[in-house]
Coordinates of C-alpha atoms in Angstrom, one line a residue:
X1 CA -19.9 -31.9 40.6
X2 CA -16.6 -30.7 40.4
X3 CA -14.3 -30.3 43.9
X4 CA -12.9 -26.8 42.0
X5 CA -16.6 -25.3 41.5
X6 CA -17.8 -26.4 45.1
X7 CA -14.1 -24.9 46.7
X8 CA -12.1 -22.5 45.4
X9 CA -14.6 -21.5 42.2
X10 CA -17.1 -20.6 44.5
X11 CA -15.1 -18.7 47.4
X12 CA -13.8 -16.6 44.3
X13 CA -16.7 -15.8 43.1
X14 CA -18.3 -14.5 46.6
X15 CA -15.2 -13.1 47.9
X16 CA -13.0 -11.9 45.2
X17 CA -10.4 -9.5 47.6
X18 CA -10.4 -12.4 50.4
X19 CA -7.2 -13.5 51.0
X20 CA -6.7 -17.3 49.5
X21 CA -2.8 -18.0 49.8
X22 CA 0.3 -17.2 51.6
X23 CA 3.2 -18.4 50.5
X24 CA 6.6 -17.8 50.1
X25 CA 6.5 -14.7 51.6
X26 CA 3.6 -13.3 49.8
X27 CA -0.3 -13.2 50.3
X28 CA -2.4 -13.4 47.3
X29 CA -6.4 -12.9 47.1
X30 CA -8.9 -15.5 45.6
X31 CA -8.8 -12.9 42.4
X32 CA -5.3 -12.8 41.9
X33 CA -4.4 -16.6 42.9
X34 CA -7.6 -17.4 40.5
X35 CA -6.5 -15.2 37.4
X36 CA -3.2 -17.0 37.4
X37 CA -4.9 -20.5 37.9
X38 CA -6.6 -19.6 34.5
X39 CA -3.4 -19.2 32.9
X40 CA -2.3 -22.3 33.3
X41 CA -5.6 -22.9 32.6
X42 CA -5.5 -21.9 29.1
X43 CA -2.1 -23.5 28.8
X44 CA -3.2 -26.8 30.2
X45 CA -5.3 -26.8 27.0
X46 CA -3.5 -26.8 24.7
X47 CA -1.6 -29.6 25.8
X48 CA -3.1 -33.5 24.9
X49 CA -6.6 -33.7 26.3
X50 CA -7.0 -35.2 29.2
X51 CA -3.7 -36.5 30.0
X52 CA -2.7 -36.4 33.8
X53 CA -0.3 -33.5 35.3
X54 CA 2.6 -34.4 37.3
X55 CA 4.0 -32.0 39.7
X56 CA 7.2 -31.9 40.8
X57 CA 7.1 -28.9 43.3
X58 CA 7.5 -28.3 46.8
X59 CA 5.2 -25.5 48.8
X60 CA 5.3 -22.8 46.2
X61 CA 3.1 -21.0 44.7
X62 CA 3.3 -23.2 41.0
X63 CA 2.0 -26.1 42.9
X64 CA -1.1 -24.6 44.5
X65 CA -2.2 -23.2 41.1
X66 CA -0.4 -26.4 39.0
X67 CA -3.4 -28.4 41.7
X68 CA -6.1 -25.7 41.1
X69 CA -5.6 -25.4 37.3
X70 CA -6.1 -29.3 37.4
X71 CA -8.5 -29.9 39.2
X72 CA -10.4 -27.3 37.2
X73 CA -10.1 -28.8 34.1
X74 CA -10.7 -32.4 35.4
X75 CA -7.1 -33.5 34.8
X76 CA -5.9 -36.0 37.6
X77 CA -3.0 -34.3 39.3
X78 CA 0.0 -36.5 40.4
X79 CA 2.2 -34.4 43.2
X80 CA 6.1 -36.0 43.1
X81 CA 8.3 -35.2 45.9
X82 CA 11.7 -33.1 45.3
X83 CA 13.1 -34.7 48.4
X84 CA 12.6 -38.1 47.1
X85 CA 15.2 -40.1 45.6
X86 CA 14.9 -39.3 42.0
X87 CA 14.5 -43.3 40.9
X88 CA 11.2 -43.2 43.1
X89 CA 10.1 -39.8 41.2
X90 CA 10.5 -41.7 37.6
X91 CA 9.0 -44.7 39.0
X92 CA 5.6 -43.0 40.2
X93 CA 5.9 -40.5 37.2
X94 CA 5.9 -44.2 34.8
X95 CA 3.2 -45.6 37.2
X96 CA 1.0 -42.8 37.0
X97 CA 1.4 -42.6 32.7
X98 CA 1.3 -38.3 33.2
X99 CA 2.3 -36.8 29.9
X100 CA 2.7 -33.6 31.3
X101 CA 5.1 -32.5 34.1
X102 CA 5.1 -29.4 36.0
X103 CA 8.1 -28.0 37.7
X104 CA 8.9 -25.0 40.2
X105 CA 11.9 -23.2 40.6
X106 CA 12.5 -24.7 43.7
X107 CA 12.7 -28.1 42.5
X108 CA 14.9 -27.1 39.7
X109 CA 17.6 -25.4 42.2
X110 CA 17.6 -28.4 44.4
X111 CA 18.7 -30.1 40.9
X112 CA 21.4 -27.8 40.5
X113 CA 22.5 -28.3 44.0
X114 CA 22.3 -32.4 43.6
X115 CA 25.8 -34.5 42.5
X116 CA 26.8 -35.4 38.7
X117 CA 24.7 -38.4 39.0
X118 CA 21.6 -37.3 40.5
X119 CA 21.9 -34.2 38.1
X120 CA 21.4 -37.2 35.0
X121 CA 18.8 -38.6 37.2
X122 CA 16.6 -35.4 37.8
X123 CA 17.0 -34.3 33.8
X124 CA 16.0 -37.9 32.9
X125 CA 12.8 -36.7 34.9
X126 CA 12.0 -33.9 33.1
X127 CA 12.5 -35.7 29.6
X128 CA 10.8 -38.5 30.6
X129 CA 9.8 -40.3 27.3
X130 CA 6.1 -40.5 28.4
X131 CA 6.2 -36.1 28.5
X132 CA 4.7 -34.6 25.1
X133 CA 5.1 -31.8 26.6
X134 CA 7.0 -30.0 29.8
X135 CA 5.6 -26.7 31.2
X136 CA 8.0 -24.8 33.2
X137 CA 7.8 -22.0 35.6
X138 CA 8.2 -19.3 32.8
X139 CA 5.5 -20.8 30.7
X140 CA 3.3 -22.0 32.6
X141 CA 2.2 -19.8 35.3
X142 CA 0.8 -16.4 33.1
X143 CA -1.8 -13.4 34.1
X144 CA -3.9 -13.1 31.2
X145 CA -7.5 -13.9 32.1
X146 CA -9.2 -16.9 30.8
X147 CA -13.0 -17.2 31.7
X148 CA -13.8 -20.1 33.9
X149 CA -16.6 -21.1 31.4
X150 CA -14.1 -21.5 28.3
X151 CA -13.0 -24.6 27.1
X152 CA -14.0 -26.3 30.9
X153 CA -14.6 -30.0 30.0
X154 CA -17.7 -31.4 31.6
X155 CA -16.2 -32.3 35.1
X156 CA -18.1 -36.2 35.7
X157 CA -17.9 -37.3 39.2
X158 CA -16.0 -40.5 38.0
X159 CA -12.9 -39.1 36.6
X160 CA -9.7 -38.9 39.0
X161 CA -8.9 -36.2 41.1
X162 CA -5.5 -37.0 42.0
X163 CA -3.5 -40.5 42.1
X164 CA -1.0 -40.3 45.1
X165 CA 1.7 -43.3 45.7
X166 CA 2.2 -45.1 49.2
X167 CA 4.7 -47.3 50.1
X168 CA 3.7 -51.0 49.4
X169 CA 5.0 -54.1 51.0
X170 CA 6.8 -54.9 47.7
X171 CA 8.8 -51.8 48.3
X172 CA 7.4 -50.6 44.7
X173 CA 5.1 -47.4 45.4
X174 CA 1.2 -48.2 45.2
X175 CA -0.9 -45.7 43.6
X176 CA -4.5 -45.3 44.5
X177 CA -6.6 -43.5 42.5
X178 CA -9.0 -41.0 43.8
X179 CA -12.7 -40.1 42.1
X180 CA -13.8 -36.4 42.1
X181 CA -17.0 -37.8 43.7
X182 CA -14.8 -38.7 46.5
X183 CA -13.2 -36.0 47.0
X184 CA -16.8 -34.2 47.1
X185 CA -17.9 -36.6 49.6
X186 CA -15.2 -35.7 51.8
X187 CA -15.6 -32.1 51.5
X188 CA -19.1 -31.7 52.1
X189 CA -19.0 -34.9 55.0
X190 CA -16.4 -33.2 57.1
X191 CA -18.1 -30.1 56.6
X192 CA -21.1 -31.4 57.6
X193 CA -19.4 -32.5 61.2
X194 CA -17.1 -29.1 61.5
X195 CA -18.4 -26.2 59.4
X196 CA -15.6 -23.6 59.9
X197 CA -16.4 -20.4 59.5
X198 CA -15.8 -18.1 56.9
X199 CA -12.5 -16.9 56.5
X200 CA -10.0 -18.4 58.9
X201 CA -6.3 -18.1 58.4
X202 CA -5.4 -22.7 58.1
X203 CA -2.2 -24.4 58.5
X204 CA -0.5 -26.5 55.6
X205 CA 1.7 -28.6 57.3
X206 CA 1.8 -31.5 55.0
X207 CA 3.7 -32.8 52.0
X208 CA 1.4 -32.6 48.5
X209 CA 2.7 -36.4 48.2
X210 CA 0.7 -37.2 51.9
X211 CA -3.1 -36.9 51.1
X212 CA -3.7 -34.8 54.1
X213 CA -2.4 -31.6 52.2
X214 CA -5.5 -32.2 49.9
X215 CA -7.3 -31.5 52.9
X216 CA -5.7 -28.7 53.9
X217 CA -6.2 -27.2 50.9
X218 CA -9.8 -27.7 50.0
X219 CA -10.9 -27.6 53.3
X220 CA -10.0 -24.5 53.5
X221 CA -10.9 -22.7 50.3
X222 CA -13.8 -24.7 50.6
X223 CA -14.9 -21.8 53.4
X224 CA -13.4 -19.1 51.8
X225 CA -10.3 -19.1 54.4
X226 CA -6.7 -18.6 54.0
X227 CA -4.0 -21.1 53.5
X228 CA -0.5 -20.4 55.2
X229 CA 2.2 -22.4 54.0
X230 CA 5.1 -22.4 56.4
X231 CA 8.4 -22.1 55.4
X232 CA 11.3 -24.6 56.1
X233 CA 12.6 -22.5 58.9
X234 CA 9.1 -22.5 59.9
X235 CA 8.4 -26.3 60.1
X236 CA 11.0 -26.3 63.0
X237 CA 9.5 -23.5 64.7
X238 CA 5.8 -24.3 64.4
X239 CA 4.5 -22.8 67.3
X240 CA 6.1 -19.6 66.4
X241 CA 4.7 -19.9 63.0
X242 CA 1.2 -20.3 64.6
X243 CA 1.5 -17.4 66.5
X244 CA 3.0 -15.1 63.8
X245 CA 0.6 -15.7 61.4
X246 CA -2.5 -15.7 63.8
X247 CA -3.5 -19.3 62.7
X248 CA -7.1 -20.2 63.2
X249 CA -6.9 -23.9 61.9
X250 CA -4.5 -26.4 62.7
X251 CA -3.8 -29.5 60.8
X252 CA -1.0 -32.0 61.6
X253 CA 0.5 -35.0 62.5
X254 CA -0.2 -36.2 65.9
X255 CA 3.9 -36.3 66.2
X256 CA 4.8 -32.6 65.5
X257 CA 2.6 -31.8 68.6
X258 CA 3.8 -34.3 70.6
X259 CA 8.1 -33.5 69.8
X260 CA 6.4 -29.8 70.7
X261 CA 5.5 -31.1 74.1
X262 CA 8.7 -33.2 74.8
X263 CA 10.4 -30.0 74.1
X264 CA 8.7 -27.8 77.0
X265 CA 7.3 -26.0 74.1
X266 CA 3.2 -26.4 74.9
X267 CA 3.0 -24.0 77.4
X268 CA -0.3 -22.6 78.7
X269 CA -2.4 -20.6 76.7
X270 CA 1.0 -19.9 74.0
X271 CA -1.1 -20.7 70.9
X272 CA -4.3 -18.4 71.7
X273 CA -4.8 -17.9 67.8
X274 CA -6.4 -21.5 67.2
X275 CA -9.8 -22.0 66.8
X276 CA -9.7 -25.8 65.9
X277 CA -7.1 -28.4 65.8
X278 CA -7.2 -31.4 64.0
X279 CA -4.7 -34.2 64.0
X280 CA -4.6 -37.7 61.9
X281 CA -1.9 -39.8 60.2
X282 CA -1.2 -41.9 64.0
X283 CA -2.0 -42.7 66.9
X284 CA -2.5 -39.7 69.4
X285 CA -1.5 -39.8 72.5
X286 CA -4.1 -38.5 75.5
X287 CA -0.8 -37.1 77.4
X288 CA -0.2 -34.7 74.2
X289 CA -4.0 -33.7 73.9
X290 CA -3.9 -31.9 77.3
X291 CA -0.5 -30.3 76.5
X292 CA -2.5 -29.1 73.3
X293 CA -5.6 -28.3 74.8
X294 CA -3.9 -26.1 77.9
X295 CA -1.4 -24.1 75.5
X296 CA -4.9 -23.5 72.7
X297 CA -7.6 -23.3 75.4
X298 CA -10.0 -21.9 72.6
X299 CA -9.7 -24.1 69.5
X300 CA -11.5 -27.4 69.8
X301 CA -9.1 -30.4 69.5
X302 CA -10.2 -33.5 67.1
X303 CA -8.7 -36.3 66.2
X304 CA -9.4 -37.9 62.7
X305 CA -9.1 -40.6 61.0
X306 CA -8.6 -42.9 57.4
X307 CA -6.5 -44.6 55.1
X308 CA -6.4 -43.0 51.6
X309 CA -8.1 -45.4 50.6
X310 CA -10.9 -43.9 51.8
X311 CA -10.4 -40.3 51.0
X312 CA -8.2 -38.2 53.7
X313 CA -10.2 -39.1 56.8
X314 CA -13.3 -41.3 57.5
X315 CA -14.0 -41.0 60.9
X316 CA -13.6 -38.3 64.0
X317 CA -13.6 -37.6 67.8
X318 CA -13.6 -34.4 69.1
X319 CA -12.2 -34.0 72.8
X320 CA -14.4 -32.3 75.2
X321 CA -11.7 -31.3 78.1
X322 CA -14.8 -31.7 80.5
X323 CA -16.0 -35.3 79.2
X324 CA -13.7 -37.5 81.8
X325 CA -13.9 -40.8 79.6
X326 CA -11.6 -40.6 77.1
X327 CA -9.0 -39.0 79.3
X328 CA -8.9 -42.6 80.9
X329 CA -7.0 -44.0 77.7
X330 CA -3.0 -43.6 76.7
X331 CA -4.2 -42.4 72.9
X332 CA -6.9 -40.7 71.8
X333 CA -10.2 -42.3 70.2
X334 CA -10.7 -42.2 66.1
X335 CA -15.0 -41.8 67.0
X336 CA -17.5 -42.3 64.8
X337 CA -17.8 -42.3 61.0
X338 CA -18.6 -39.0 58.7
X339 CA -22.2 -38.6 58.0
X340 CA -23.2 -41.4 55.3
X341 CA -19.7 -43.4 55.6
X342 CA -19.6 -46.8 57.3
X343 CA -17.2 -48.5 60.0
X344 CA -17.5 -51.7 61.6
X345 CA -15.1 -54.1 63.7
X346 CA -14.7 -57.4 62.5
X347 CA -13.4 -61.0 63.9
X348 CA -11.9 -63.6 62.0
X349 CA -15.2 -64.5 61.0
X350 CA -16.3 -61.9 59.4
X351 CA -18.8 -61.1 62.0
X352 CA -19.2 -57.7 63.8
X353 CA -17.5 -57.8 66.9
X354 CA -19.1 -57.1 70.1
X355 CA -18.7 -53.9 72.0
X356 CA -15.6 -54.0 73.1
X357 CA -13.6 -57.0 71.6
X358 CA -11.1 -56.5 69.2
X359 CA -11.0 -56.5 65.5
X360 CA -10.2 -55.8 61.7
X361 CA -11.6 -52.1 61.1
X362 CA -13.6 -52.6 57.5
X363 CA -14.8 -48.8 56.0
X364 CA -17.5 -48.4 53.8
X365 CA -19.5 -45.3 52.0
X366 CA -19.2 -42.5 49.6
X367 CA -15.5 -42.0 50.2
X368 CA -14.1 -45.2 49.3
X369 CA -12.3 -45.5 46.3
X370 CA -12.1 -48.1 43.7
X371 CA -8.7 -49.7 44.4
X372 CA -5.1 -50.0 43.4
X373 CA -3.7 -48.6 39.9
X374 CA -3.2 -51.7 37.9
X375 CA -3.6 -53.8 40.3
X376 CA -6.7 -56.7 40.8
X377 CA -4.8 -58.6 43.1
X378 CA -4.4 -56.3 45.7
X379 CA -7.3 -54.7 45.4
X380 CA -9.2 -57.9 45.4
X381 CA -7.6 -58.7 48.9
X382 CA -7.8 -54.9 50.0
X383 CA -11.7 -54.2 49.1
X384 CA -14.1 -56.6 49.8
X385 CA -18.3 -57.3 48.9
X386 CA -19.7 -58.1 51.9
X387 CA -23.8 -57.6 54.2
X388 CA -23.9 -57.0 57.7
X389 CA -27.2 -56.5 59.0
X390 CA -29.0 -53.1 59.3
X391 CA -26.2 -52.0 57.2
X392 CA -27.0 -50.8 53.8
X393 CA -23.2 -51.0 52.5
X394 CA -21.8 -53.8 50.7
X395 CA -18.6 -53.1 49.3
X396 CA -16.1 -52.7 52.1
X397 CA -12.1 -51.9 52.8
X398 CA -10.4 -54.2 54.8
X399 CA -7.9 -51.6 56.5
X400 CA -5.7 -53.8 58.4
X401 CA -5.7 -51.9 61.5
X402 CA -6.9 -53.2 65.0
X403 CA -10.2 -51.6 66.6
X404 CA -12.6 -51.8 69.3
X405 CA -15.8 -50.0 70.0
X406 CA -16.0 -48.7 73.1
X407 CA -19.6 -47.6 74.4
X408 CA -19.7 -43.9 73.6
X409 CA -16.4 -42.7 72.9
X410 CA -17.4 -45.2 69.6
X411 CA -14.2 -46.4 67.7
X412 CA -10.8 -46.8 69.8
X413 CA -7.7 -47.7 67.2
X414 CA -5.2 -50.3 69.0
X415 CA -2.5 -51.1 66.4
X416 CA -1.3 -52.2 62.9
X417 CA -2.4 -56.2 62.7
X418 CA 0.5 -56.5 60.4
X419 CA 2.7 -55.6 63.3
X420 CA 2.2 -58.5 65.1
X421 CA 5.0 -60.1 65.4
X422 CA 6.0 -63.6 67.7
X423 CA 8.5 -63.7 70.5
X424 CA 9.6 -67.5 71.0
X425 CA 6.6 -68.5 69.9
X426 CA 4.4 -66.0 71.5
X427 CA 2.0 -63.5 69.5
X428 CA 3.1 -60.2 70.8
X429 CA 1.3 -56.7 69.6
X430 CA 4.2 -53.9 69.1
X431 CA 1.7 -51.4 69.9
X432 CA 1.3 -52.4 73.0
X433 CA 4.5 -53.0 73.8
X434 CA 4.9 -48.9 73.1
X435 CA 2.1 -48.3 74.9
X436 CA 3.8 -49.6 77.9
X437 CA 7.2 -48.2 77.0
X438 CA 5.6 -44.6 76.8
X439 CA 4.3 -44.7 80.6
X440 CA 7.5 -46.2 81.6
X441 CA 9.9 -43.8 79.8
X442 CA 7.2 -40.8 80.6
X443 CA 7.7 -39.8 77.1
X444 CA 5.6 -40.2 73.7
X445 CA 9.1 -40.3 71.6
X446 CA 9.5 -44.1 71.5
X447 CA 9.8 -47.1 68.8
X448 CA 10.1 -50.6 69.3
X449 CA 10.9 -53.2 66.7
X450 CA 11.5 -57.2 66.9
X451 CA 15.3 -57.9 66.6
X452 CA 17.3 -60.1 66.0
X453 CA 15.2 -62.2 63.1
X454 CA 16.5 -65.9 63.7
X455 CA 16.9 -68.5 60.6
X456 CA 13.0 -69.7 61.0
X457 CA 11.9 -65.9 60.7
X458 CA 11.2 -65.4 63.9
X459 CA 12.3 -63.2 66.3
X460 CA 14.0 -63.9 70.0
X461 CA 13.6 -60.1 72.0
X462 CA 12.1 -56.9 71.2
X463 CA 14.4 -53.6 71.3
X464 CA 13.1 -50.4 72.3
X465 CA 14.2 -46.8 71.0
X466 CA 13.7 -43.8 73.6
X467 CA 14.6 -39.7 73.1
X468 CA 16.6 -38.4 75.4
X469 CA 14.7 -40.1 78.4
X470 CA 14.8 -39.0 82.1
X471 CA 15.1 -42.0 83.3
X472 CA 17.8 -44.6 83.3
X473 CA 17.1 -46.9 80.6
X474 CA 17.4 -49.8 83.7
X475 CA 15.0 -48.3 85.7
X476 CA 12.4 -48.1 82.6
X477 CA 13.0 -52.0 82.2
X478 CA 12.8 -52.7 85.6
X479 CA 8.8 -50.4 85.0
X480 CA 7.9 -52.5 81.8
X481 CA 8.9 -55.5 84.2
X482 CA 5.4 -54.7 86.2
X483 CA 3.5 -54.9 83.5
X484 CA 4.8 -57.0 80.7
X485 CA 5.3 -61.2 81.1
X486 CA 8.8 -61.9 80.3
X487 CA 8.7 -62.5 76.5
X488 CA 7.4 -58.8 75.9
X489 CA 10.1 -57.2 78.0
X490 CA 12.6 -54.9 75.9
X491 CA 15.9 -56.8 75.8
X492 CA 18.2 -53.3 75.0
X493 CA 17.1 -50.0 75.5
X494 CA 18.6 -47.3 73.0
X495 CA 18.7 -43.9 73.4
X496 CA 18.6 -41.4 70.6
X497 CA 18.5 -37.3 70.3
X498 CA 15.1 -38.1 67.8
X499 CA 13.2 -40.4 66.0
X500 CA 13.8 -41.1 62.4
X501 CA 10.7 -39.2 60.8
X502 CA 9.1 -40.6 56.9
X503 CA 8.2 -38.2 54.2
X504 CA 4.8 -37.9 56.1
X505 CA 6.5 -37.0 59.4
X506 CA 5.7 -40.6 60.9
X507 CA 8.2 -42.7 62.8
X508 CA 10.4 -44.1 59.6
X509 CA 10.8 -48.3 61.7
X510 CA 12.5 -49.2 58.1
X511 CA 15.7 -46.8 59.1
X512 CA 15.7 -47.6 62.6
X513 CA 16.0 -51.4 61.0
X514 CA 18.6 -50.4 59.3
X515 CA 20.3 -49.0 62.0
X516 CA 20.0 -52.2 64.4
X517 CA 21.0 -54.3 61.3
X518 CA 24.2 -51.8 60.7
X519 CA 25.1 -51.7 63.9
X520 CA 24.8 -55.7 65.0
X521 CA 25.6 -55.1 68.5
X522 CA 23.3 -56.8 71.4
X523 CA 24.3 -54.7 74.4
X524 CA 22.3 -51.9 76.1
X525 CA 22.9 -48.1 75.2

């Protein structure tokens, strides 16, 4: 079954005048957004068969139908960043072995506007040795109709969808490969738990390099609704661009909402547009779900979520404003798996944990994909063969992050067991140590990080990172000091006008490391 034929093929076909896209200033119907996906269609074919697509495009319109025309034709579609250094770019685009690269206008004026250097860089991208053949704007996007029947390859659930990069602990990107049939699992799972009616206007907040934006674009097409992409000036405004463009579905980060909420911006009932909202990518904080849920008293608020290695999002917990047991927690719960999909906490053991005591989250099901790109090692580490009882799975992903069932509200995320760190020889959780620094500060904006690493690799004090706080930073120690034993306090307290945000809009630790190794100093600020 092919994600094309099951999405945006069929929503086409029922609803031809429906409108599909808005972007760039323009709204274009599943007929016209369709009749130029078959252009590209037909020139896709003529290219090597088979080969994968990179594309090298922002928002626009050439990267909505570069993904389409792909996924139509059961090519695997590699997305590449324009805002990424262009040495990351070649590296992915030689990871990935794409023979064919797809470029928007966009991209190619941010070229123009780059130095000498990066200028040789970005050409060296586009006549990358591994490129039989570069398709352009000009060439590649045309309006001749091409039946969806002609020269479609038979579209096996095995092939890849798309191969998206993360950042690995090498510090070389790590590609994982994702299966059609995952893709179709996800689609029809998280329709299953949220069927959306036919139609709505959805957000596209999200980076085609951060899996999420897969999501938000097959989600929606898969109902016959409308994506609207926000601008740039948009995606500092997004409130306003919510209530311009009557959005129906929401779809972000958990931190966009919360920065909107730190900023006075969530005021009641100011988004009454939304119909749902769904946030994944972190952890989400319960204080920020109320802000959300009195300024869109009409959408239903859920939070998801999964690593890509399992497909977008795996799990999901919706947040009844009326059900007084999850409001009792500092973040929000990740719930139960999708329909057919697998979780289960596990100790050191390898047993299931008992309600209630902390473990490795391990995912299983329909959604899981088949590992790393060229990589057994990792992938031998990463996904595991493994029987509990009752449990028909056996082949498991070992996610790395800490979890707990908790009666009812079913799976509650604590933290990251890679960021557990020790203090002078104690194991300290970071996560926790934000958790506490969040209440104390009365603000979601906040980082902490070990520092300074001593000769043996360890750390001696933990420094925290707060935005604009109300508070003196004294009197938030002298709070943590109720709460923490003395080798979790925060040594220095620094204040800052935001957090450093990734590609993905999560909290970037790696620059504020930077930052505190730059910088060298051990006094307060």
């Amino acid at each position: 079954m092919n994600p094309y034929s099951i999405s945006f093929g069929r929503a086409a076909a029922a609803t031809p005048n429906a409108p599909a896209l808005v972007v760039q200033g323009n709204t274009y119907t599943y007929a016209q957004l369709q009749a130029r996906v078959n252009g590209l269609r037909a020139a896709l074919q003529r290219c090597a068969p088979s080969a994968s697509v990179a594309i090298y495009a922002s928002r626009s319109l050439t990267a909505y139908v570069a993904v389409l025309a792909c996924v139509a034709e059961s090519r695997t579609w590699v997305p590449l960043n324009p805002s990424f250094p262009v040495a990351r770019n070649l590296r992915m685009l030689t990871l990935s072995g794409a023979r064919i690269l797809i470029v928007d206008e966009e991209a190619q004026y941010l070229q123009q506007e780059q130095d000498q250097h990066q200028q040789q860089q970005a050409t060296a991208l586009r006549e990358h040795p591994a490129l039989d053949q570069v398709l352009g704007l000009q060439d590649s996007i045309r309006s001749e109709l091409v039946t969806d029947a002609a020269h479609n390859p038979a579209a096996g659930n095995d092939h890849t969808v798309y191969l998206l990069f993360t950042s690995g602990t090498t510090g070389q990107p790590k590609g994982i490969p994702v299966a059609a049939a995952c893709l179709v699992a996800y689609l029809q799972n998280f329709s299953a738990l949220y069927p959306l009616p036919t139609g709505l206007r959805c957000s596209q907040m999200f980076d085609l390099t951060f899996d999420l934006s897969v999501h938000d674009m097959f989600v929606c097409w898969y109902h016959g609704g409308c994506l609207v992409v926000p601008t740039a000036a948009d995606l500092l405004m997004p409130l306003q661009f919510v209530r311009r463009h009557a959005i129906q579905v929401w779809f972000s980060v958990p931190s966009m909402a919360s920065l909107a909420k730190q900023s006075g911006l969530l005021r009641p009932c100011v988004l009454p547009s939304l119909q749902f909202a769904f946030f994944c990518g972190e952890a989400l904080p319960v204080s920020t779900v109320h802000a959300w849920i009195a300024a869109a008293p009409k959408a239903r608020v859920v939070n998801l979520y999964g690593p890509t290695e399992a497909t977008i999002a795996i799990t999901a917990f919706e947040m009844n404003p009326h059900d007084p047991h999850w409001q009792t927690l500092s973040v929000a719960p990740i719930g139960a798996p999708y329909p057919g999909q697998f979780a289960k906490v596990v100790d050191p053991q390898g047993n299931e944990a008992p309600d209630g005591e902390q473990g490795e989250l391990w995912l299983a099901g329909s959604q899981l994909t088949q590992g790393y790109l060229a990589d057994v090692a990792k992938t031998s580490a990463a996904f595991v063969n493994h029987v509990f009882p009752h449990c028909p799975a056996s082949r498991w992903y070992r996610t790395g992050d800490c979890a707990l069932q908790q009666g009812e509200l079913g799976l509650v995320y604590v933290g990251r067991l890679d960021r557990q760190v020790k203090i002078n020889g104690y194991r300290v959780e970071l996560q926790e140590v934000e958790h506490h620094l969040r209440r104390a500060a009365a603000t979601e904006l906040v980082a902490v990080l070990p520092y300074p690493q001593r000769s043996d690799g360890l750390y001696s004090s933990i420094v925290g990172f707060v935005v604009q706080p109300a508070l003196a930073t004294q009197t938030i120690c002298d709070r943590l000091s109720d709460h923490l034993p003395a080798y979790m306090q925060i040594a220095r307290i620094h204040t800052l006008e935001s957090l450093p945000l990734n590609a993905n809009g999560k909290v970037d630790y790696a620059q504020l490391q930077n930052w505190l190794n730059a910088k060298g100093d051990h006094a307060s600020t």
